[in-house]
């Protein structure tokens, strides 16, 4: 018997290691199984992340041949506590299928990124239960239907990218509840209606190439003191661009080209303080004379007003603005002579 004692000791030792080893929470594994099951097997290439998901092994245990990518797990807080799935980021392998509503059971998920695949069908409203989610990217897929209003429950969300899909309907009025959101991209969809009240901490707004209509209302942008980038080109926005818009305190880049705006009201920035660098208002229906007060924006370097219905002369102030490097005015009804400084080598402005 004494000769077996070392073996028994080692067996008990390894059994104790197994007993304290942390494995993935069972409900997280079930959610991953449902996620993979909703994808057509014929669209899972042998070299892809999903092809390595073999549920005979544990997703978060040390592994070499299975679950080699697509997932990240949390570090257990105690020896016996389970690991949780914190990131689900697929490779762009052309996966095709629906997004299983059971992905919402991954309660500790911080990142969900399915970029550049062929997912289709509606966005599951159940995603609203992912309270820890910070990044949601469904970019470049084939999702349809509306943006779920329940998305407003994602209080931790910082980046939302639903661009390059086939989403329709209007943006939810609940969008303003996303108080942590910094970046919003809904470009290249089929969205309609006007912009709702926007999240107050937004830095980048992109909803280009949709069918948005109506005017830009000050109430939609109220309190957006950090907004730097606005890309709303290729929509059906109308009315007057009012003075408050270009006075947003952190605004740097504006692209409103290819809409149906008819008037622009430009005020000088307060105390000549503005971060505005680039403005594109080309291919609208803007009437009147060229807005002179753009010259008062100290950092403005690119201005496009081409293909509108502007009349009258080019303001001499444009030729005195040293920061202005690119100016496009073609396709209007301007008259008179261009500022002589442009032909005397006194400015570096280019354009048409």
Short mmCIF file of C-alpha atoms in Angstrom, two decimals:
data_model
loop_
_atom_site.label_atom_id
_atom_site.label_comp_id
_atom_site.label_asym_id
_atom_site.label_seq_id
_atom_site.Cartn_x
_atom_site.Cartn_y
_atom_site.Cartn_z
CA UNK A 1 0.00 0.00 0.00
CA UNK A 2 2.81 2.34 0.82
CA UNK A 3 4.01 2.19 -2.80
CA UNK A 4 0.68 3.63 -3.98
CA UNK A 5 0.76 6.58 -1.62
CA UNK A 6 2.59 8.97 -3.99
CA UNK A 7 0.14 8.16 -6.79
CA UNK A 8 -2.85 8.70 -4.53
CA UNK A 9 -1.31 11.97 -3.35
CA UNK A 10 -0.82 13.25 -6.91
CA UNK A 11 -4.31 12.15 -7.93
CA UNK A 12 -5.83 14.02 -5.01
CA UNK A 13 -3.67 17.04 -5.86
CA UNK A 14 -4.83 17.22 -9.49
CA UNK A 15 -8.43 16.63 -8.46
CA UNK A 16 -8.15 19.59 -6.12
CA UNK A 17 -6.84 21.74 -9.00
CA UNK A 18 -9.80 20.75 -11.17
CA UNK A 19 -12.20 21.48 -8.34
CA UNK A 20 -10.98 25.09 -8.06
CA UNK A 21 -10.56 25.71 -11.81
CA UNK A 22 -12.90 28.42 -13.09
CA UNK A 23 -15.02 27.65 -16.13
CA UNK A 24 -17.38 29.76 -18.20
CA UNK A 25 -20.77 30.41 -16.68
CA UNK A 26 -23.23 27.85 -18.07
CA UNK A 27 -25.70 30.48 -19.29
CA UNK A 28 -22.92 32.22 -21.24
CA UNK A 29 -22.03 28.93 -22.96
CA UNK A 30 -25.69 28.38 -23.84
CA UNK A 31 -25.87 31.88 -25.31
CA UNK A 32 -22.79 31.24 -27.44
CA UNK A 33 -24.26 27.96 -28.66
CA UNK A 34 -27.48 29.73 -29.66
CA UNK A 35 -25.46 32.48 -31.37
CA UNK A 36 -23.52 29.98 -33.50
CA UNK A 37 -26.62 27.88 -34.21
CA UNK A 38 -28.36 30.89 -35.77
CA UNK A 39 -25.64 31.16 -38.43
CA UNK A 40 -25.82 29.06 -41.57
CA UNK A 41 -23.12 26.33 -41.33
CA UNK A 42 -22.32 26.70 -45.03
CA UNK A 43 -21.17 30.29 -44.37
CA UNK A 44 -18.65 29.33 -41.68
CA UNK A 45 -15.28 28.88 -43.44
CA UNK A 46 -12.86 26.35 -42.02
CA UNK A 47 -10.30 29.07 -41.31
CA UNK A 48 -12.72 31.36 -39.44
CA UNK A 49 -13.18 32.14 -35.76
CA UNK A 50 -16.55 30.42 -35.57
CA UNK A 51 -15.13 27.23 -37.08
CA UNK A 52 -12.87 26.94 -34.04
CA UNK A 53 -15.78 27.13 -31.59
CA UNK A 54 -16.02 23.55 -30.35
CA UNK A 55 -18.30 23.21 -27.36
CA UNK A 56 -16.71 19.96 -26.22
CA UNK A 57 -14.24 22.31 -24.55
CA UNK A 58 -14.83 25.28 -22.30
CA UNK A 59 -14.72 28.69 -24.09
CA UNK A 60 -12.71 30.40 -21.34
CA UNK A 61 -10.40 27.56 -20.29
CA UNK A 62 -6.80 27.55 -21.54
CA UNK A 63 -6.92 26.20 -25.06
CA UNK A 64 -4.85 25.89 -28.21
CA UNK A 65 -7.09 24.47 -30.91
CA UNK A 66 -10.60 25.63 -29.92
CA UNK A 67 -12.12 29.10 -29.44
CA UNK A 68 -8.92 30.57 -30.80
CA UNK A 69 -10.54 33.93 -31.63
CA UNK A 70 -13.78 35.87 -31.52
CA UNK A 71 -14.10 35.88 -27.74
CA UNK A 72 -12.61 37.49 -24.67
CA UNK A 73 -13.27 36.36 -21.12
CA UNK A 74 -13.13 38.01 -17.74
CA UNK A 75 -10.61 36.99 -15.10
CA UNK A 76 -12.38 35.23 -12.23
CA UNK A 77 -12.44 37.25 -9.02
CA UNK A 78 -12.13 34.12 -6.87
CA UNK A 79 -10.78 30.59 -7.59
CA UNK A 80 -14.28 29.15 -7.78
CA UNK A 81 -16.08 31.98 -9.55
CA UNK A 82 -16.91 31.46 -13.25
CA UNK A 83 -15.44 33.39 -16.15
CA UNK A 84 -17.80 35.58 -18.17
CA UNK A 85 -17.77 36.48 -21.84
CA UNK A 86 -16.84 40.17 -22.11
CA UNK A 87 -16.19 40.56 -25.84
CA UNK A 88 -17.72 39.01 -28.94
CA UNK A 89 -15.86 40.28 -32.00
CA UNK A 90 -16.18 38.28 -35.19
CA UNK A 91 -13.82 38.26 -38.12
CA UNK A 92 -15.29 39.47 -41.46
CA UNK A 93 -15.60 35.95 -42.87
CA UNK A 94 -18.99 36.34 -44.58
CA UNK A 95 -21.10 34.70 -41.87
CA UNK A 96 -24.78 34.73 -42.78
CA UNK A 97 -27.68 34.32 -40.39
CA UNK A 98 -29.81 36.12 -37.86
CA UNK A 99 -28.59 37.56 -34.58
CA UNK A 100 -29.93 35.29 -31.84
CA UNK A 101 -31.90 37.18 -29.15
CA UNK A 102 -30.17 34.91 -26.62
CA UNK A 103 -26.96 36.88 -27.07
CA UNK A 104 -28.60 39.16 -24.50
CA UNK A 105 -27.81 36.50 -21.87
CA UNK A 106 -24.14 37.50 -22.09
CA UNK A 107 -24.74 39.94 -19.25
CA UNK A 108 -21.11 41.01 -18.84
CA UNK A 109 -20.56 41.75 -22.52
CA UNK A 110 -18.63 44.99 -23.08
CA UNK A 111 -18.11 44.73 -26.86
CA UNK A 112 -20.33 43.22 -29.56
CA UNK A 113 -18.81 43.67 -33.01
CA UNK A 114 -20.13 41.78 -36.06
CA UNK A 115 -18.61 44.16 -38.64
CA UNK A 116 -18.63 43.27 -42.34
CA UNK A 117 -20.60 40.03 -42.49
CA UNK A 118 -24.05 39.05 -43.83
CA UNK A 119 -26.28 39.06 -40.78
CA UNK A 120 -29.89 39.84 -41.68
CA UNK A 121 -33.30 40.27 -40.09
CA UNK A 122 -34.21 42.66 -37.27
CA UNK A 123 -31.94 43.83 -34.47
CA UNK A 124 -33.20 41.94 -31.39
CA UNK A 125 -34.79 44.34 -28.85
CA UNK A 126 -33.42 42.02 -26.14
CA UNK A 127 -29.97 43.59 -26.66
CA UNK A 128 -31.26 46.31 -24.34
CA UNK A 129 -30.50 44.03 -21.38
CA UNK A 130 -26.74 44.22 -22.04
CA UNK A 131 -26.27 46.91 -19.42
CA UNK A 132 -22.46 46.74 -19.50
CA UNK A 133 -22.16 47.10 -23.28
CA UNK A 134 -19.85 49.94 -24.32
CA UNK A 135 -19.35 49.20 -28.04
CA UNK A 136 -22.02 47.92 -30.40
CA UNK A 137 -21.02 47.58 -34.05
CA UNK A 138 -23.28 45.88 -36.58
CA UNK A 139 -21.74 47.84 -39.45
CA UNK A 140 -21.81 46.47 -43.00
CA UNK A 141 -24.40 43.73 -42.68
CA UNK A 142 -27.97 43.38 -43.98
CA UNK A 143 -30.07 44.12 -40.90
CA UNK A 144 -33.61 45.34 -41.62
CA UNK A 145 -36.49 46.81 -39.66
CA UNK A 146 -36.33 49.74 -37.29
CA UNK A 147 -33.82 50.69 -34.61
CA UNK A 148 -35.31 49.25 -31.40
CA UNK A 149 -36.43 52.03 -29.00
CA UNK A 150 -35.29 49.78 -26.16
CA UNK A 151 -31.72 50.55 -27.17
CA UNK A 152 -32.06 53.50 -24.80
CA UNK A 153 -31.48 51.15 -21.87
CA UNK A 154 -27.83 50.73 -22.87
CA UNK A 155 -26.64 53.37 -20.41
CA UNK A 156 -22.97 52.34 -20.70
CA UNK A 157 -22.87 52.48 -24.51
CA UNK A 158 -20.11 54.75 -25.84
CA UNK A 159 -19.99 53.79 -29.52
CA UNK A 160 -22.94 52.73 -31.69
CA UNK A 161 -22.32 51.86 -35.34
CA UNK A 162 -25.27 50.53 -37.35
CA UNK A 163 -24.10 51.97 -40.67
CA UNK A 164 -24.26 50.18 -44.03
CA UNK A 165 -27.39 48.12 -43.37
CA UNK A 166 -31.00 48.38 -44.57
CA UNK A 167 -32.60 49.82 -41.44
CA UNK A 168 -35.78 51.84 -41.95
CA UNK A 169 -38.18 54.01 -39.97
CA UNK A 170 -37.21 56.97 -37.85
CA UNK A 171 -34.57 57.23 -35.18
CA UNK A 172 -36.09 56.48 -31.76
CA UNK A 173 -37.10 59.43 -29.61
CA UNK A 174 -35.37 57.58 -26.78
CA UNK A 175 -31.90 58.21 -28.24
CA UNK A 176 -31.23 61.03 -25.78
CA UNK A 177 -31.19 58.49 -22.93
CA UNK A 178 -27.85 57.15 -24.18
CA UNK A 179 -26.00 59.54 -21.90
CA UNK A 180 -22.60 57.82 -22.29
CA UNK A 181 -22.69 57.74 -26.09
CA UNK A 182 -19.76 59.50 -27.78
CA UNK A 183 -19.94 58.20 -31.34
CA UNK A 184 -23.08 57.48 -33.38
CA UNK A 185 -23.00 56.24 -36.99
CA UNK A 186 -26.24 55.33 -38.77
CA UNK A 187 -25.04 56.18 -42.28
CA UNK A 188 -26.08 54.30 -45.42
CA UNK A 189 -29.45 52.99 -44.30
CA UNK A 190 -33.06 53.87 -45.20
CA UNK A 191 -33.93 55.98 -42.17
CA UNK A 192 -36.64 58.63 -42.45
CA UNK A 193 -38.06 61.48 -40.40
CA UNK A 194 -36.20 64.19 -38.53
CA UNK A 195 -33.45 63.96 -35.95
CA UNK A 196 -34.69 63.38 -32.40
CA UNK A 197 -33.12 64.86 -29.30
CA UNK A 198 -29.52 63.65 -29.43
CA UNK A 199 -27.37 62.23 -26.60
CA UNK A 200 -25.84 65.12 -24.70
CA UNK A 201 -22.25 63.79 -24.64
CA UNK A 202 -22.06 63.03 -28.35
CA UNK A 203 -18.79 63.90 -30.11
CA UNK A 204 -19.38 62.42 -33.58
CA UNK A 205 -22.73 62.23 -35.40
CA UNK A 206 -22.99 60.49 -38.78
CA UNK A 207 -26.34 59.76 -40.45
CA UNK A 208 -25.36 60.36 -44.07
CA UNK A 209 -27.00 58.69 -47.09
CA UNK A 210 -30.45 58.11 -45.62
CA UNK A 211 -33.83 59.78 -46.22
CA UNK A 212 -33.95 62.16 -43.27
CA UNK A 213 -36.33 65.07 -43.80
CA UNK A 214 -37.43 68.27 -42.12
CA UNK A 215 -35.20 70.96 -40.67
CA UNK A 216 -32.38 70.84 -38.17
CA UNK A 217 -33.98 71.89 -34.90
CA UNK A 218 -32.09 73.49 -32.04
CA UNK A 219 -33.92 71.22 -29.58
CA UNK A 220 -32.26 68.19 -31.19
CA UNK A 221 -28.79 69.60 -30.46
CA UNK A 222 -29.50 71.26 -27.12
CA UNK A 223 -26.67 70.81 -24.64
CA UNK A 224 -24.28 69.18 -27.12
CA UNK A 225 -21.24 71.15 -25.98
CA UNK A 226 -18.78 68.42 -27.06
CA UNK A 227 -20.07 67.75 -30.58
CA UNK A 228 -17.18 67.99 -33.06
CA UNK A 229 -18.29 66.21 -36.24
CA UNK A 230 -21.66 66.31 -38.03
CA UNK A 231 -22.10 64.25 -41.22
CA UNK A 232 -25.66 64.48 -42.57
CA UNK A 233 -24.99 64.65 -46.30
CA UNK A 234 -27.17 62.91 -48.91
CA UNK A 235 -30.50 63.23 -47.14
CA UNK A 236 -33.63 65.33 -47.77
CA UNK A 237 -33.18 67.94 -45.06
CA UNK A 238 -34.84 71.30 -45.78
CA UNK A 239 -35.39 74.78 -44.43
CA UNK A 240 -32.96 77.31 -43.00
CA UNK A 241 -29.64 76.51 -41.38
CA UNK A 242 -30.01 78.83 -38.43
CA UNK A 243 -27.27 80.73 -36.66
CA UNK A 244 -27.18 78.53 -33.53
CA UNK A 245 -25.91 75.53 -35.51
CA UNK A 246 -22.46 76.86 -36.44
CA UNK A 247 -22.11 78.33 -32.95
CA UNK A 248 -22.08 74.90 -31.28
CA UNK A 249 -19.00 75.38 -29.08
CA UNK A 250 -16.89 72.37 -30.12
CA UNK A 251 -17.96 72.02 -33.75
CA UNK A 252 -15.07 71.29 -36.14
CA UNK A 253 -16.35 69.50 -39.25
CA UNK A 254 -19.74 69.84 -40.94
CA UNK A 255 -20.92 67.96 -44.02
CA UNK A 256 -24.50 68.82 -45.07
CA UNK A 257 -23.98 68.44 -48.82
CA UNK A 258 -26.67 66.99 -51.10
CA UNK A 259 -29.73 68.07 -49.14
CA UNK A 260 -32.42 70.68 -49.85
CA UNK A 261 -31.54 73.54 -47.51
CA UNK A 262 -32.74 76.87 -48.90
CA UNK A 263 -31.21 79.50 -46.60
CA UNK A 264 -28.19 79.89 -44.35
CA UNK A 265 -28.01 82.32 -41.42
CA UNK A 266 -24.42 82.74 -40.24
CA UNK A 267 -23.52 84.76 -37.15
CA UNK A 268 -20.02 85.62 -36.05
CA UNK A 269 -18.72 83.38 -33.26
CA UNK A 270 -18.74 84.85 -29.78
CA UNK A 271 -15.42 86.57 -29.03
CA UNK A 272 -14.13 85.09 -32.31
CA UNK A 273 -13.83 81.71 -30.56
CA UNK A 274 -14.64 78.69 -32.73
CA UNK A 275 -13.01 75.35 -33.63
CA UNK A 276 -14.79 75.14 -36.99
CA UNK A 277 -12.36 73.90 -39.65
CA UNK A 278 -14.38 72.51 -42.58
CA UNK A 279 -17.90 73.15 -43.91
CA UNK A 280 -19.53 71.48 -46.92
CA UNK A 281 -22.91 72.88 -48.00
CA UNK A 282 -22.57 71.90 -51.65
CA UNK A 283 -25.47 70.68 -53.79
CA UNK A 284 -28.32 72.22 -51.80
CA UNK A 285 -30.84 74.90 -52.85
CA UNK A 286 -29.38 77.76 -50.85
CA UNK A 287 -30.43 81.19 -52.08
CA UNK A 288 -29.26 84.72 -51.34
CA UNK A 289 -25.73 86.07 -51.28
CA UNK A 290 -22.59 84.34 -50.09
CA UNK A 291 -22.58 84.41 -46.27
CA UNK A 292 -19.90 86.92 -45.31
CA UNK A 293 -19.59 85.95 -41.66
CA UNK A 294 -17.78 82.73 -42.41
CA UNK A 295 -14.63 84.86 -42.52
CA UNK A 296 -14.98 85.44 -38.76
CA UNK A 297 -14.40 81.77 -37.92
CA UNK A 298 -10.69 81.85 -37.03
CA UNK A 299 -9.73 78.27 -37.99
CA UNK A 300 -11.92 77.75 -41.07
CA UNK A 301 -9.76 76.27 -43.82
CA UNK A 302 -12.24 74.55 -46.17
CA UNK A 303 -15.59 75.93 -47.37
CA UNK A 304 -17.79 74.40 -50.06
CA UNK A 305 -20.89 76.25 -51.29
CA UNK A 306 -20.92 74.90 -54.85
CA UNK A 307 -24.07 74.03 -56.82
CA UNK A 308 -26.56 76.17 -54.97
CA UNK A 309 -28.57 79.23 -56.01
CA UNK A 310 -26.34 81.93 -54.58
CA UNK A 311 -26.10 85.31 -56.31
CA UNK A 312 -24.05 88.48 -56.13
CA UNK A 313 -20.31 89.06 -55.77
CA UNK A 314 -17.73 87.13 -53.81
CA UNK A 315 -17.16 89.00 -50.52
CA UNK A 316 -13.75 90.63 -50.40
CA UNK A 317 -13.36 89.30 -46.85
CA UNK A 318 -12.84 85.81 -48.26
CA UNK A 319 -9.58 86.93 -49.88
CA UNK A 320 -8.30 88.34 -46.59
CA UNK A 321 -8.83 85.13 -44.64
CA UNK A 322 -5.40 83.55 -44.27
CA UNK A 323 -6.64 80.23 -42.88
CA UNK A 324 -8.92 79.57 -45.87
CA UNK A 325 -7.10 77.12 -48.16
CA UNK A 326 -9.95 75.44 -50.07
CA UNK A 327 -12.98 77.33 -51.43
CA UNK A 328 -15.52 75.85 -53.86
CA UNK A 329 -18.17 78.17 -55.31
CA UNK A 330 -18.90 76.74 -58.78
CA UNK A 331 -22.44 76.07 -59.96
CA UNK A 332 -23.98 79.28 -58.57
CA UNK A 333 -25.12 82.57 -60.12
CA UNK A 334 -22.29 84.76 -58.85
CA UNK A 335 -21.31 87.94 -60.65
CA UNK A 336 -18.66 90.61 -60.48
CA UNK A 337 -14.92 90.10 -60.40
CA UNK A 338 -13.16 87.71 -58.03
CA UNK A 339 -10.96 89.41 -55.41
CA UNK A 340 -7.76 90.58 -57.06
CA UNK A 341 -5.68 89.11 -54.22
CA UNK A 342 -6.40 85.63 -55.58
CA UNK A 343 -4.52 86.47 -58.77
CA UNK A 344 -1.69 88.40 -57.15
CA UNK A 345 -0.27 85.47 -55.22
CA UNK A 346 -1.28 87.05 -51.94
CA UNK A 347 -3.36 84.05 -50.82
CA UNK A 348 -2.95 80.27 -51.02
CA UNK A 349 -6.63 79.51 -51.60
CA UNK A 350 -7.50 76.77 -54.11
CA UNK A 351 -10.82 75.55 -55.46
CA UNK A 352 -13.31 76.52 -58.11
#
